């Protein structure tokens, strides 16, 4: 049975969520449709452009993404504090990038003098919009509806484009966040659509690697000292890797994540060129994750957990706070 979304999104437990949605039709969301002979690769660009645009409007950051042939994966981080600290004018400006707003707010924006009753109502409306700016359901609604309308127009048809409402998993701790991100980034390799991370088109890992390689070439050409290297090596529209101290970044370094991604891709494809390192990557040592456990997690993350993912301790704690005895993955 489907559960109410408000019981699945708990920002007091975690700001990180894994979201998935699947196309309902026989024809693919992206790629080649063997029935019609049409190619829909251009729709992947629709999704990525829309995801990045919405991340500038909503107080929701993109940690990882993978656009597959008939579904997509997102790892999102909700920045509730940012939304709550926005001024009324900033909230209105963001909301008007998506909707027409309302007449009363139009009068407020035009500088018209309003009485106290009207100003009170404006504040109520703006506060509703503010709450929506850190609401994953509103984010996904704006993404899915936009893509569905464009696809319907292109296919000259009407009706549902998506299988149903999006599925979500709350990522309760650092091990769940890094495992889920890796699961998402390795999707094309697991599906045998790509042989390497660099060839994994329309994924966040490919974007991060390309940006990092371009930055390395730049600093080599400019003879920049290592001490001058900054986070500019990371894509601007993706949530940056940083450290556990900075809550506005992913609590790992980019170098450690790239090392882990390369290591994991060789585990997923055993006959891949090059040898597997005998020592575990730094992140796995820090999180005390055994290689056998890691392989199982990055291969079967969706099946290993249900709506909540994390260590046994994190799952039990979250379950008790929601008046449940346990969540899938506790055993």
Short mmCIF file of C-alpha atoms in Angstrom, two decimals:
data_model
loop_
_atom_site.label_atom_id
_atom_site.label_comp_id
_atom_site.label_asym_id
_atom_site.label_seq_id
_atom_site.Cartn_x
_atom_site.Cartn_y
_atom_site.Cartn_z
CA UNK A 1 0.00 0.00 0.00
CA UNK A 2 1.25 3.50 -0.86
CA UNK A 3 2.15 5.62 2.15
CA UNK A 4 1.50 9.33 2.55
CA UNK A 5 4.45 11.36 1.35
CA UNK A 6 4.62 13.31 4.62
CA UNK A 7 5.42 10.02 6.40
CA UNK A 8 8.31 9.35 3.99
CA UNK A 9 9.96 12.79 4.01
CA UNK A 10 11.35 13.56 7.48
CA UNK A 11 13.70 16.54 7.36
CA UNK A 12 14.40 16.25 11.06
CA UNK A 13 15.98 12.85 10.39
CA UNK A 14 17.85 13.66 7.17
CA UNK A 15 17.98 16.23 4.35
CA UNK A 16 19.09 13.59 1.77
CA UNK A 17 16.62 11.66 -0.43
CA UNK A 18 16.86 9.24 -3.34
CA UNK A 19 14.04 9.79 -5.86
CA UNK A 20 13.11 7.58 -8.81
CA UNK A 21 10.44 7.82 -11.49
CA UNK A 22 9.65 5.55 -14.41
CA UNK A 23 8.01 6.11 -17.78
CA UNK A 24 4.70 4.26 -18.31
CA UNK A 25 4.75 3.91 -22.07
CA UNK A 26 6.24 1.24 -24.28
CA UNK A 27 8.26 3.95 -26.05
CA UNK A 28 11.37 4.93 -24.14
CA UNK A 29 11.92 8.11 -22.18
CA UNK A 30 15.33 8.33 -23.87
CA UNK A 31 17.37 6.27 -26.32
CA UNK A 32 16.24 4.11 -29.24
CA UNK A 33 12.67 2.80 -29.45
CA UNK A 34 12.83 -0.52 -31.30
CA UNK A 35 9.10 -0.40 -32.11
CA UNK A 36 9.00 2.98 -33.86
CA UNK A 37 12.66 3.36 -34.81
CA UNK A 38 12.72 6.81 -33.20
CA UNK A 39 15.56 8.07 -31.06
CA UNK A 40 14.75 10.05 -27.91
CA UNK A 41 18.23 10.86 -26.62
CA UNK A 42 17.41 14.57 -26.74
CA UNK A 43 14.93 14.07 -23.88
CA UNK A 44 17.81 13.37 -21.54
CA UNK A 45 18.93 16.96 -22.06
CA UNK A 46 15.39 18.12 -21.22
CA UNK A 47 15.60 16.35 -17.89
CA UNK A 48 19.06 17.54 -16.95
CA UNK A 49 18.33 21.14 -17.93
CA UNK A 50 15.07 21.13 -15.98
CA UNK A 51 16.64 19.50 -12.91
CA UNK A 52 19.40 22.12 -12.81
CA UNK A 53 16.98 24.98 -13.38
CA UNK A 54 14.71 23.82 -10.57
CA UNK A 55 17.68 23.55 -8.21
CA UNK A 56 18.19 27.32 -8.66
CA UNK A 57 14.55 28.03 -7.82
CA UNK A 58 13.99 25.54 -5.00
CA UNK A 59 16.21 25.25 -1.94
CA UNK A 60 17.05 21.71 -3.05
CA UNK A 61 20.52 20.67 -4.25
CA UNK A 62 21.43 17.90 -6.70
CA UNK A 63 23.99 15.46 -5.24
CA UNK A 64 23.76 12.81 -7.99
CA UNK A 65 21.66 11.92 -11.03
CA UNK A 66 21.42 9.26 -13.73
CA UNK A 67 19.07 9.50 -16.73
CA UNK A 68 18.34 6.01 -18.04
CA UNK A 69 16.29 4.80 -21.01
CA UNK A 70 12.90 4.62 -19.28
CA UNK A 71 13.53 6.03 -15.80
CA UNK A 72 15.75 8.40 -13.86
CA UNK A 73 17.43 8.60 -10.45
CA UNK A 74 18.10 11.69 -8.31
CA UNK A 75 19.86 12.13 -4.99
CA UNK A 76 18.58 15.38 -3.50
CA UNK A 77 19.59 17.42 -0.47
CA UNK A 78 16.94 19.71 1.01
CA UNK A 79 18.25 23.03 2.32
CA UNK A 80 15.40 24.03 4.62
CA UNK A 81 17.43 26.70 6.43
CA UNK A 82 18.13 28.52 3.18
CA UNK A 83 14.42 28.67 2.31
CA UNK A 84 13.42 29.86 5.78
CA UNK A 85 16.02 32.65 5.63
CA UNK A 86 14.84 34.02 2.28
CA UNK A 87 13.14 37.41 2.37
CA UNK A 88 9.56 37.72 1.13
CA UNK A 89 10.79 39.46 -2.04
CA UNK A 90 13.29 36.66 -2.73
CA UNK A 91 10.59 34.02 -2.29
CA UNK A 92 8.26 35.88 -4.66
CA UNK A 93 11.02 36.28 -7.25
CA UNK A 94 11.76 32.54 -7.19
CA UNK A 95 8.11 31.49 -7.29
CA UNK A 96 7.35 33.77 -10.23
CA UNK A 97 9.92 31.87 -12.30
CA UNK A 98 7.49 28.92 -12.19
CA UNK A 99 4.00 30.38 -11.75
CA UNK A 100 2.04 33.56 -12.44
CA UNK A 101 1.42 34.15 -8.74
CA UNK A 102 -1.70 36.04 -7.71
CA UNK A 103 -3.24 39.50 -8.14
CA UNK A 104 -2.65 40.62 -4.55
CA UNK A 105 1.04 39.78 -4.72
CA UNK A 106 1.22 41.53 -8.11
CA UNK A 107 -0.06 44.69 -6.42
CA UNK A 108 2.54 44.28 -3.66
CA UNK A 109 5.32 43.87 -6.24
CA UNK A 110 4.16 46.98 -8.10
CA UNK A 111 4.70 49.03 -4.92
CA UNK A 112 1.01 49.74 -4.32
CA UNK A 113 0.11 50.79 -0.77
CA UNK A 114 -1.81 47.96 0.89
CA UNK A 115 -3.74 48.00 4.14
CA UNK A 116 -2.76 45.77 7.06
CA UNK A 117 -5.30 43.08 6.10
CA UNK A 118 -3.90 42.80 2.58
CA UNK A 119 -0.29 42.73 3.86
CA UNK A 120 -1.22 39.98 6.30
CA UNK A 121 -2.69 37.96 3.43
CA UNK A 122 0.43 38.58 1.29
CA UNK A 123 2.59 37.22 4.13
CA UNK A 124 0.38 34.12 4.36
CA UNK A 125 0.67 33.48 0.61
CA UNK A 126 4.43 34.03 0.59
CA UNK A 127 4.92 31.70 3.57
CA UNK A 128 3.03 28.97 1.69
CA UNK A 129 5.35 29.48 -1.26
CA UNK A 130 8.38 29.48 1.05
CA UNK A 131 7.38 26.07 2.45
CA UNK A 132 6.98 24.73 -1.07
CA UNK A 133 10.50 25.85 -2.01
CA UNK A 134 11.96 23.13 0.20
CA UNK A 135 9.28 20.54 -0.54
CA UNK A 136 10.53 17.57 -2.60
CA UNK A 137 7.00 16.81 -3.81
CA UNK A 138 6.71 20.28 -5.36
CA UNK A 139 10.17 19.92 -6.90
CA UNK A 140 9.30 16.57 -8.48
CA UNK A 141 5.90 17.84 -9.59
CA UNK A 142 7.55 20.68 -11.51
CA UNK A 143 10.03 18.29 -13.06
CA UNK A 144 7.65 15.51 -14.05
CA UNK A 145 4.82 17.71 -15.31
CA UNK A 146 7.18 19.74 -17.49
CA UNK A 147 8.72 16.63 -19.10
CA UNK A 148 5.34 14.93 -19.55
CA UNK A 149 3.89 17.95 -21.35
CA UNK A 150 6.89 18.22 -23.69
CA UNK A 151 6.87 14.50 -24.44
CA UNK A 152 3.12 14.46 -25.06
CA UNK A 153 3.44 17.41 -27.42
CA UNK A 154 6.29 15.75 -29.29
CA UNK A 155 4.40 12.42 -29.51
CA UNK A 156 1.15 14.21 -30.46
CA UNK A 157 -0.83 12.41 -27.77
CA UNK A 158 -2.41 12.92 -24.37
CA UNK A 159 -2.55 10.92 -21.16
CA UNK A 160 -0.18 9.85 -18.45
CA UNK A 161 3.52 9.78 -19.23
CA UNK A 162 4.84 8.59 -15.86
CA UNK A 163 4.06 5.24 -14.26
CA UNK A 164 2.82 6.89 -11.06
CA UNK A 165 4.02 9.11 -8.28
CA UNK A 166 7.77 9.16 -7.73
CA UNK A 167 9.38 6.76 -5.25
CA UNK A 168 11.62 8.09 -2.52
CA UNK A 169 14.14 6.76 -0.02
CA UNK A 170 15.35 8.75 2.97
CA UNK A 171 19.14 8.44 3.35
CA UNK A 172 19.61 8.49 7.11
CA UNK A 173 23.40 8.60 7.51
CA UNK A 174 26.67 9.18 5.66
CA UNK A 175 27.06 5.54 4.65
CA UNK A 176 23.58 5.58 3.08
CA UNK A 177 24.31 8.84 1.23
CA UNK A 178 27.60 7.65 -0.27
CA UNK A 179 26.19 4.17 -1.08
CA UNK A 180 23.14 5.61 -2.82
CA UNK A 181 25.17 8.15 -4.79
CA UNK A 182 27.46 5.37 -5.99
CA UNK A 183 24.46 3.16 -6.83
CA UNK A 184 23.03 6.00 -8.94
CA UNK A 185 26.32 6.87 -10.66
CA UNK A 186 27.00 3.22 -11.57
CA UNK A 187 23.57 2.69 -13.18
CA UNK A 188 24.77 2.73 -16.83
CA UNK A 189 27.64 0.34 -16.04
CA UNK A 190 25.38 -2.10 -14.19
CA UNK A 191 22.89 -1.94 -17.08
CA UNK A 192 25.77 -2.60 -19.53
CA UNK A 193 25.07 0.67 -21.32
CA UNK A 194 28.62 1.89 -20.60
CA UNK A 195 32.00 0.27 -19.93
CA UNK A 196 33.49 3.06 -17.84
CA UNK A 197 32.58 6.09 -15.74
CA UNK A 198 33.77 8.45 -18.49
CA UNK A 199 31.39 6.73 -20.94
CA UNK A 200 28.42 6.85 -18.54
CA UNK A 201 26.45 9.50 -20.40
CA UNK A 202 23.93 11.71 -18.62
CA UNK A 203 25.20 10.93 -15.12
CA UNK A 204 26.57 13.18 -12.42
CA UNK A 205 29.79 11.15 -12.16
CA UNK A 206 30.57 11.80 -15.83
CA UNK A 207 29.94 15.51 -15.30
CA UNK A 208 32.16 15.60 -12.22
CA UNK A 209 34.99 13.72 -13.95
CA UNK A 210 34.83 15.94 -17.04
CA UNK A 211 34.87 19.09 -14.92
CA UNK A 212 37.75 17.79 -12.83
CA UNK A 213 39.79 16.80 -15.89
CA UNK A 214 39.17 20.20 -17.49
CA UNK A 215 40.28 21.91 -14.29
CA UNK A 216 43.45 19.80 -14.13
CA UNK A 217 44.32 20.81 -17.69
CA UNK A 218 43.67 24.45 -16.82
CA UNK A 219 45.93 24.50 -13.77
CA UNK A 220 48.64 22.65 -15.69
CA UNK A 221 48.50 25.17 -18.52
CA UNK A 222 48.41 28.13 -16.15
CA UNK A 223 51.07 26.64 -13.81
CA UNK A 224 48.78 27.13 -10.81
CA UNK A 225 50.15 26.00 -7.45
CA UNK A 226 48.36 23.20 -5.61
CA UNK A 227 47.77 25.55 -2.70
CA UNK A 228 45.66 27.75 -4.99
CA UNK A 229 43.27 24.94 -6.04
CA UNK A 230 39.67 25.66 -4.98
CA UNK A 231 36.25 24.06 -5.36
CA UNK A 232 36.05 25.54 -8.87
CA UNK A 233 37.07 22.07 -10.06
CA UNK A 234 33.51 20.94 -9.27
CA UNK A 235 30.37 21.56 -11.38
CA UNK A 236 28.58 24.70 -10.22
CA UNK A 237 25.07 23.24 -10.49
CA UNK A 238 25.79 20.10 -8.46
CA UNK A 239 26.14 19.89 -4.69
CA UNK A 240 29.85 20.14 -3.96
CA UNK A 241 31.99 17.68 -2.08
CA UNK A 242 33.62 19.22 0.94
CA UNK A 243 33.92 17.96 4.49
CA UNK A 244 31.76 16.92 7.42
CA UNK A 245 32.24 20.34 9.04
CA UNK A 246 30.50 22.25 6.22
CA UNK A 247 26.85 21.22 6.25
CA UNK A 248 26.31 22.79 2.82
CA UNK A 249 28.56 20.22 1.12
CA UNK A 250 28.63 16.44 0.76
CA UNK A 251 30.68 15.26 3.78
CA UNK A 252 33.50 13.71 1.73
CA UNK A 253 36.24 15.06 -0.55
CA UNK A 254 35.90 14.90 -4.31
CA UNK A 255 39.21 13.02 -4.61
CA UNK A 256 38.04 10.30 -2.20
CA UNK A 257 34.74 9.94 -4.06
CA UNK A 258 36.43 9.63 -7.47
CA UNK A 259 38.77 7.01 -6.03
CA UNK A 260 35.79 5.11 -4.64
CA UNK A 261 33.91 5.40 -7.95
CA UNK A 262 36.81 3.95 -9.92
CA UNK A 263 37.23 1.16 -7.37
CA UNK A 264 33.50 0.37 -7.41
CA UNK A 265 33.23 0.35 -11.19
CA UNK A 266 35.93 -2.34 -11.30
CA UNK A 267 33.97 -4.40 -8.77
CA UNK A 268 30.81 -4.14 -10.87
CA UNK A 269 32.70 -5.11 -14.04
CA UNK A 270 35.27 -7.71 -12.87
CA UNK A 271 36.84 -8.13 -16.32
CA UNK A 272 37.38 -4.38 -16.67
CA UNK A 273 40.86 -3.38 -17.81
CA UNK A 274 43.23 -2.72 -14.94
CA UNK A 275 43.59 -4.36 -11.58
CA UNK A 276 41.47 -3.83 -8.50
CA UNK A 277 43.34 -2.17 -5.69
CA UNK A 278 44.14 -4.54 -2.85
CA UNK A 279 43.50 -1.86 -0.24
CA UNK A 280 40.10 -0.36 0.44
CA UNK A 281 39.45 3.28 -0.57
CA UNK A 282 39.68 5.89 2.18
CA UNK A 283 35.90 6.41 2.43
CA UNK A 284 35.20 2.72 3.07
CA UNK A 285 37.82 2.66 5.83
CA UNK A 286 36.38 5.81 7.41
CA UNK A 287 32.85 4.35 7.37
CA UNK A 288 34.08 0.89 8.40
CA UNK A 289 32.36 -0.82 5.43
CA UNK A 290 33.61 -4.23 4.32
CA UNK A 291 34.12 -4.80 0.59
CA UNK A 292 31.60 -7.69 0.41
CA UNK A 293 28.96 -5.49 2.05
CA UNK A 294 29.84 -2.63 -0.28
CA UNK A 295 29.49 -4.78 -3.42
CA UNK A 296 26.05 -5.97 -2.35
CA UNK A 297 24.93 -2.44 -1.52
CA UNK A 298 25.98 -0.79 -4.79
CA UNK A 299 24.45 -3.66 -6.75
CA UNK A 300 21.13 -3.95 -4.91
CA UNK A 301 20.58 -0.69 -3.02
CA UNK A 302 16.90 -0.39 -4.03
CA UNK A 303 16.14 -3.96 -2.95
CA UNK A 304 18.20 -3.81 0.21
CA UNK A 305 16.13 -0.95 1.65
CA UNK A 306 12.58 0.33 1.32
CA UNK A 307 11.62 3.96 2.02
CA UNK A 308 14.45 4.49 4.53
CA UNK A 309 18.11 3.54 4.11
CA UNK A 310 21.01 3.52 6.53
CA UNK A 311 22.80 1.53 9.18
CA UNK A 312 20.87 -0.76 11.51
CA UNK A 313 21.17 1.82 14.30
CA UNK A 314 19.89 4.64 12.08
CA UNK A 315 16.98 2.57 10.78
CA UNK A 316 15.84 1.47 14.24
CA UNK A 317 16.10 5.01 15.61
CA UNK A 318 14.09 6.43 12.71
CA UNK A 319 11.50 3.62 12.91
CA UNK A 320 10.93 4.25 16.61
CA UNK A 321 10.53 7.99 16.02
CA UNK A 322 7.77 7.14 13.51
CA UNK A 323 6.16 4.64 15.92
CA UNK A 324 7.30 1.57 13.97
CA UNK A 325 9.25 -1.40 15.27
CA UNK A 326 11.63 -1.69 12.33
CA UNK A 327 12.32 -0.75 8.71
CA UNK A 328 13.56 -3.00 5.92
CA UNK A 329 17.35 -3.32 6.13
CA UNK A 330 17.51 -3.57 9.95
CA UNK A 331 18.32 -7.30 9.85
#
